[in-house]
Amino acid sequence: MKLLNHLSIITFTLLFIAMSSCKTENKGTPFVGESLPYIGKHTEIDGATQYHRIREFSFIDQDSNVVTNKTLNQNIYISDFFFTSCRTICPKVMKQMSRIHNKYKDDDRVILVSHTIDPKRDTPERLKKYAKALEVDTKKWWFLTGEKDSLLDIADDYFVVAFEDPDSPDGFDHSGKIILVDTEGHVRGFAEGTEEASVDGFFSQVDQLLKEMDEK
Amino acid sequence: METGEGLASLIPSLDSDYYRANTEKIPCIIQNGIQATITVNGKSFNQAMPANKNLSATDIANLINYIDNILLQEKIFSSVKIIEARLENCQSMDN
């Protein structure tokens, strides 16, 4: 009981700190239409707040072009993780990614980036074939492959669960999150890719980030 | 996706000429997947459909009855016996 009391005091204190720090950083609660939060751990370095940022990466796309953080820094991008032979959640998530692709088809500032977590089978050729079957524009939507460990590790930065699991029907387990990243590599929003309603809400996050980009 | 409408040229629609013309073959396709290019509602599909070897004849009967009666509203009932017989004939079919 005593321990529980202590815990609740600690939790309450942490919550209070979290709420007050949120206030100063975001200038208010992040309602729709207001500024988007910076998701992930914030660290103070020399008095300046450093937000969580996607690590340095180098992958190749469906046309074997090298894609790094620099390739993407003029754009905001929307990221997910999948593999072409996945039978479980991927088709549903791809359907929602296709909706996002279609909505921002004519906006060059927005790029979609799907990472395979099964690079052994998902070669650039296979990803190209997959993109063609999805009937999407590969100038707008990139399908990335690379070193397996790098792909699985970078999922952490997007707060996506992705790992090899021999007990899973297709050999991998992963979550169907769709993640919104700003021009600086900070995570600013996300949607549940298996839920249409969640993606409906995600559109306003993307629009908000585009507005923020315009105001810079 | 929930209504079987498929996705682009990646996943064909269940509400299709192909599905209706291949009643005998559908249980085999569900169980063994399909590698060949197929034409569905006039469109070509060349992405492999993975196998589902762990599905029993009862599972497949339930699935097909759901597709026929709930998704396609066709009021066709397939017994487990019929599905078992079709699964036994899979080898003789050109998959």
Coordinates of C-alpha atoms in Angstrom, one line a residue:
Chain A
M1 CA 0.0 0.0 0.0
K2 CA 2.8 2.4 1.0
L3 CA 4.6 1.6 -2.2
L4 CA 1.5 2.2 -4.2
N5 CA 1.1 5.6 -2.5
H6 CA 4.6 6.5 -3.3
L7 CA 4.2 5.4 -6.9
S8 CA 1.0 7.5 -7.3
I9 CA 2.8 10.5 -6.0
I10 CA 5.7 9.9 -8.3
T11 CA 3.4 9.3 -11.3
F12 CA 1.4 12.5 -10.4
T13 CA 4.6 14.5 -10.2
L14 CA 5.9 13.1 -13.5
L15 CA 2.6 13.8 -15.1
F16 CA 2.7 17.4 -13.8
I17 CA 6.2 17.9 -15.1
A18 CA 5.2 16.4 -18.5
M19 CA 2.2 18.6 -18.7
S20 CA 3.9 21.8 -17.8
S21 CA 6.9 21.1 -20.1
C22 CA 4.4 20.4 -22.9
K23 CA 2.8 23.8 -22.3
T24 CA 6.0 25.7 -22.6
E25 CA 7.1 23.8 -25.8
N26 CA 3.9 23.7 -27.7
K27 CA 2.3 26.9 -26.3
G28 CA -0.8 25.1 -25.4
T29 CA -2.5 21.8 -25.8
P30 CA -2.1 20.4 -29.4
F31 CA -5.7 20.7 -30.6
V32 CA -6.4 20.1 -34.2
G33 CA -5.4 23.1 -36.2
E34 CA -2.8 24.1 -33.7
S35 CA 0.9 23.2 -33.8
L36 CA 1.8 19.5 -34.0
P37 CA 3.8 18.0 -31.1
Y38 CA 7.3 16.8 -31.5
I39 CA 7.0 13.1 -30.7
G40 CA 9.6 11.2 -28.7
K41 CA 12.3 12.0 -26.2
H42 CA 13.4 15.6 -25.8
T43 CA 16.9 16.3 -24.5
E44 CA 18.5 19.5 -23.4
I45 CA 21.9 20.2 -24.9
D46 CA 23.6 23.5 -24.0
G47 CA 20.2 24.9 -23.0
A48 CA 18.6 24.1 -26.3
T49 CA 15.9 21.4 -26.7
Q50 CA 16.8 18.7 -29.1
Y51 CA 13.9 16.7 -30.4
H52 CA 13.9 13.0 -31.3
R53 CA 15.2 12.7 -34.8
I54 CA 15.4 9.9 -37.4
R55 CA 19.0 8.5 -37.4
E56 CA 21.2 8.7 -40.5
F57 CA 20.3 6.1 -43.1
S58 CA 21.1 4.9 -46.5
F59 CA 18.7 2.6 -48.4
I60 CA 18.0 1.9 -52.0
D61 CA 14.6 2.4 -53.8
Q62 CA 12.7 0.3 -56.3
D63 CA 14.9 1.8 -59.1
S64 CA 18.1 1.1 -57.1
N65 CA 18.6 4.8 -56.4
V66 CA 20.3 5.6 -53.1
V67 CA 18.0 7.3 -50.6
T68 CA 19.4 9.0 -47.5
N69 CA 18.1 11.6 -45.0
K70 CA 19.4 14.3 -47.4
T71 CA 17.3 13.0 -50.3
L72 CA 14.3 13.7 -48.1
N73 CA 15.1 16.9 -46.4
Q74 CA 13.2 19.2 -48.8
N75 CA 10.1 17.1 -48.2
I76 CA 7.8 16.1 -45.4
Y77 CA 7.4 12.4 -45.6
I78 CA 5.0 9.6 -44.6
S79 CA 6.6 6.3 -43.6
D80 CA 5.5 2.8 -43.0
F81 CA 7.0 -0.7 -42.8
F82 CA 5.8 -3.8 -44.8
F83 CA 6.9 -6.7 -47.0
T84 CA 5.5 -7.8 -50.2
S85 CA 4.6 -11.4 -49.1
C86 CA 2.8 -10.2 -46.0
R87 CA -0.7 -11.6 -45.8
T88 CA -1.8 -10.1 -42.5
I89 CA -2.1 -6.4 -42.0
C90 CA -0.1 -5.1 -45.0
P91 CA -2.9 -5.2 -47.5
K92 CA -5.0 -3.0 -45.2
V93 CA -2.2 -0.6 -44.5
M94 CA -1.3 -0.4 -48.3
K95 CA -4.9 0.5 -49.0
Q96 CA -4.7 3.4 -46.5
M97 CA -1.2 4.5 -47.9
S98 CA -2.8 4.5 -51.4
R99 CA -5.5 6.9 -50.1
I100 CA -2.7 9.2 -48.8
H101 CA -0.9 8.9 -52.1
N102 CA -4.0 9.9 -54.0
K103 CA -4.8 12.8 -51.7
Y104 CA -1.3 14.4 -52.0
K105 CA -0.7 13.2 -55.6
D106 CA -0.2 16.8 -56.9
D107 CA 1.7 18.2 -53.9
D108 CA 5.5 17.8 -54.5
R109 CA 6.2 18.6 -50.8
V110 CA 4.8 15.2 -49.7
I111 CA 6.7 11.9 -50.2
L112 CA 5.6 8.4 -49.2
V113 CA 8.3 6.0 -48.0
S114 CA 7.5 2.3 -47.5
H115 CA 10.4 0.2 -46.0
T116 CA 10.4 -3.5 -46.5
I117 CA 11.5 -5.5 -43.5
D118 CA 12.2 -8.6 -45.7
P119 CA 15.1 -7.4 -47.9
K120 CA 16.2 -10.9 -48.6
R121 CA 13.1 -11.5 -50.8
D122 CA 12.2 -7.8 -51.5
T123 CA 14.8 -6.8 -54.0
P124 CA 14.5 -3.5 -55.9
E125 CA 13.1 -5.5 -58.9
R126 CA 10.4 -7.1 -56.7
L127 CA 9.5 -3.8 -55.1
K128 CA 9.2 -2.2 -58.5
K129 CA 6.8 -4.9 -59.6
Y130 CA 4.9 -4.4 -56.4
A131 CA 4.6 -0.6 -56.9
K132 CA 3.5 -1.2 -60.5
A133 CA 0.8 -3.6 -59.3
L134 CA -0.3 -1.0 -56.7
E135 CA -0.6 1.5 -59.6
V136 CA 1.2 4.3 -57.9
D137 CA 3.6 7.0 -58.9
T138 CA 7.1 5.9 -57.8
K139 CA 8.3 9.6 -58.0
K140 CA 5.9 10.2 -55.1
W141 CA 6.0 6.9 -53.3
W142 CA 9.4 5.2 -52.7
F143 CA 9.8 1.5 -51.7
L144 CA 13.0 1.1 -49.8
T145 CA 15.2 -1.9 -49.2
G146 CA 18.7 -2.3 -47.7
E147 CA 20.5 -4.1 -44.9
K148 CA 18.1 -6.1 -42.8
D149 CA 19.5 -4.9 -39.5
S150 CA 19.4 -1.2 -40.6
L151 CA 15.8 -1.6 -41.7
L152 CA 14.7 -3.3 -38.5
D153 CA 16.7 -0.8 -36.4
I154 CA 15.4 2.3 -38.0
A155 CA 11.8 1.1 -37.3
D156 CA 12.6 2.0 -33.6
D157 CA 13.1 5.7 -34.6
Y158 CA 9.6 5.7 -36.2
F159 CA 8.2 4.0 -33.0
V160 CA 7.3 1.0 -35.1
V161 CA 7.6 -2.5 -33.8
A162 CA 9.4 -4.7 -36.4
F163 CA 11.2 -8.0 -35.8
E164 CA 11.8 -11.4 -37.2
D165 CA 9.5 -14.0 -35.7
P166 CA 9.7 -17.6 -36.9
D167 CA 6.3 -18.3 -35.2
S168 CA 4.5 -15.6 -37.1
P169 CA 2.7 -16.8 -40.3
D170 CA 5.0 -14.8 -42.6
G171 CA 8.2 -14.8 -40.5
F172 CA 8.0 -11.2 -39.3
D173 CA 5.9 -9.3 -36.8
H174 CA 5.4 -5.6 -37.2
S175 CA 2.9 -2.8 -36.4
G176 CA 0.9 -1.0 -39.0
K177 CA 1.6 2.5 -38.0
I178 CA 1.9 5.3 -40.6
I179 CA 4.3 8.0 -39.4
L180 CA 4.6 11.7 -40.4
V181 CA 8.1 13.2 -40.5
D182 CA 8.9 16.8 -41.0
T183 CA 11.7 18.3 -43.1
E184 CA 14.2 18.1 -40.2
G185 CA 13.6 14.4 -39.6
H186 CA 11.4 14.8 -36.5
V187 CA 8.3 12.6 -36.0
R188 CA 5.2 14.9 -35.8
G189 CA 2.2 12.6 -36.1
F190 CA 1.0 9.1 -36.9
A191 CA -2.0 7.0 -37.8
E192 CA -3.0 3.4 -37.3
G193 CA -2.7 2.1 -40.9
T194 CA -5.3 -0.6 -40.4
E195 CA -8.0 1.9 -39.5
E196 CA -9.6 4.1 -42.1
A197 CA -11.0 6.5 -39.4
S198 CA -7.5 7.0 -38.0
V199 CA -6.2 8.0 -41.5
D200 CA -9.1 10.4 -41.9
G201 CA -7.7 12.2 -38.8
F202 CA -4.1 11.9 -40.1
F203 CA -4.9 14.1 -43.1
S204 CA -5.4 17.1 -40.8
Q205 CA -2.0 16.4 -39.2
V206 CA -0.4 16.4 -42.7
D207 CA -2.2 19.6 -43.7
Q208 CA -1.1 21.2 -40.4
L209 CA 2.6 20.3 -41.1
L210 CA 2.3 21.7 -44.6
K211 CA 1.0 24.9 -43.2
E212 CA 3.9 25.0 -40.7
M213 CA 6.3 24.5 -43.7
D214 CA 4.7 27.4 -45.6
E215 CA 5.0 29.7 -42.6
K216 CA 8.8 29.0 -42.3
Chain B
M1 CA -10.8 -4.4 -48.2
E2 CA -13.4 -5.7 -45.7
T3 CA -15.9 -6.0 -48.6
G4 CA -13.6 -8.0 -50.8
E5 CA -13.1 -5.2 -53.4
G6 CA -9.4 -5.9 -53.7
L7 CA -6.6 -3.3 -54.4
A8 CA -5.4 -1.9 -57.7
S9 CA -3.6 -4.7 -59.7
L10 CA -2.2 -6.2 -56.5
I11 CA -5.3 -7.9 -55.1
P12 CA -8.2 -8.9 -57.3
S13 CA -11.8 -8.3 -56.4
L14 CA -13.8 -11.3 -55.2
D15 CA -16.9 -9.9 -56.9
S16 CA -15.5 -11.1 -60.3
D17 CA -15.9 -13.3 -63.3
Y18 CA -12.8 -15.2 -62.2
Y19 CA -14.2 -16.1 -58.8
R20 CA -17.5 -17.2 -60.2
A21 CA -16.1 -19.2 -63.0
N22 CA -13.6 -21.1 -60.8
T23 CA -15.9 -22.5 -58.0
E24 CA -14.1 -25.9 -58.1
K25 CA -10.6 -24.4 -58.0
I26 CA -11.2 -21.7 -55.3
P27 CA -10.6 -24.0 -52.3
C28 CA -7.3 -25.1 -53.8
I29 CA -6.3 -21.4 -54.5
I30 CA -7.0 -20.5 -50.9
Q31 CA -5.0 -23.4 -49.6
N32 CA -2.1 -23.4 -52.0
G33 CA -2.0 -19.8 -53.2
I34 CA -1.4 -19.0 -56.8
Q35 CA 1.7 -18.0 -58.8
A36 CA 0.4 -17.7 -62.3
T37 CA -0.8 -14.5 -63.9
I38 CA -4.6 -14.4 -63.9
T39 CA -7.1 -12.1 -65.6
V40 CA -9.9 -10.9 -63.3
N41 CA -12.6 -8.5 -64.6
G42 CA -10.5 -7.8 -67.6
K43 CA -7.4 -6.9 -65.6
S44 CA -4.2 -8.8 -65.3
F45 CA -2.8 -9.8 -61.8
N46 CA 0.7 -11.1 -61.6
Q47 CA 1.6 -10.8 -57.9
A48 CA 1.8 -14.2 -56.1
M49 CA -0.9 -15.1 -53.7
P50 CA 0.7 -16.9 -50.7
A51 CA -0.5 -20.3 -49.6
N52 CA -2.5 -20.9 -46.4
K53 CA -1.5 -24.5 -45.7
N54 CA -2.7 -24.3 -42.1
L55 CA -6.4 -23.8 -43.1
S56 CA -8.5 -26.9 -42.7
A57 CA -11.4 -27.9 -45.0
T58 CA -13.8 -26.6 -42.4
D59 CA -12.0 -23.2 -42.2
I60 CA -12.1 -23.0 -46.0
A61 CA -15.8 -23.9 -46.1
N62 CA -16.5 -21.2 -43.6
L63 CA -14.5 -18.7 -45.6
I64 CA -16.2 -19.5 -48.9
N65 CA -19.7 -19.5 -47.3
Y66 CA -18.9 -16.0 -45.9
I67 CA -17.7 -14.7 -49.2
D68 CA -20.7 -16.2 -51.1
N69 CA -23.4 -15.3 -48.7
I70 CA -22.2 -12.2 -46.8
L71 CA -20.0 -10.4 -49.3
L72 CA -21.5 -11.5 -52.6
Q73 CA -25.1 -12.1 -51.3
E74 CA -25.4 -15.2 -53.5
K75 CA -27.1 -17.6 -51.1
I76 CA -24.8 -20.5 -52.1
F77 CA -24.0 -23.1 -49.4
S78 CA -20.9 -25.3 -49.6
S79 CA -20.7 -28.1 -47.1
V80 CA -17.4 -29.2 -45.6
K81 CA -17.8 -32.5 -47.6
I82 CA -17.9 -30.6 -50.9
I83 CA -14.9 -28.6 -50.0
E84 CA -13.0 -31.7 -48.9
A85 CA -13.7 -33.3 -52.2
R86 CA -12.5 -30.2 -54.1
L87 CA -9.3 -30.1 -52.0
E88 CA -8.6 -33.7 -52.9
N89 CA -8.7 -32.8 -56.6
C90 CA -6.2 -30.0 -56.3
Q91 CA -3.3 -32.0 -57.7
S92 CA -5.1 -32.7 -60.9
M93 CA -5.7 -29.0 -61.5
D94 CA -3.3 -26.8 -63.2
N95 CA -2.3 -24.3 -60.5

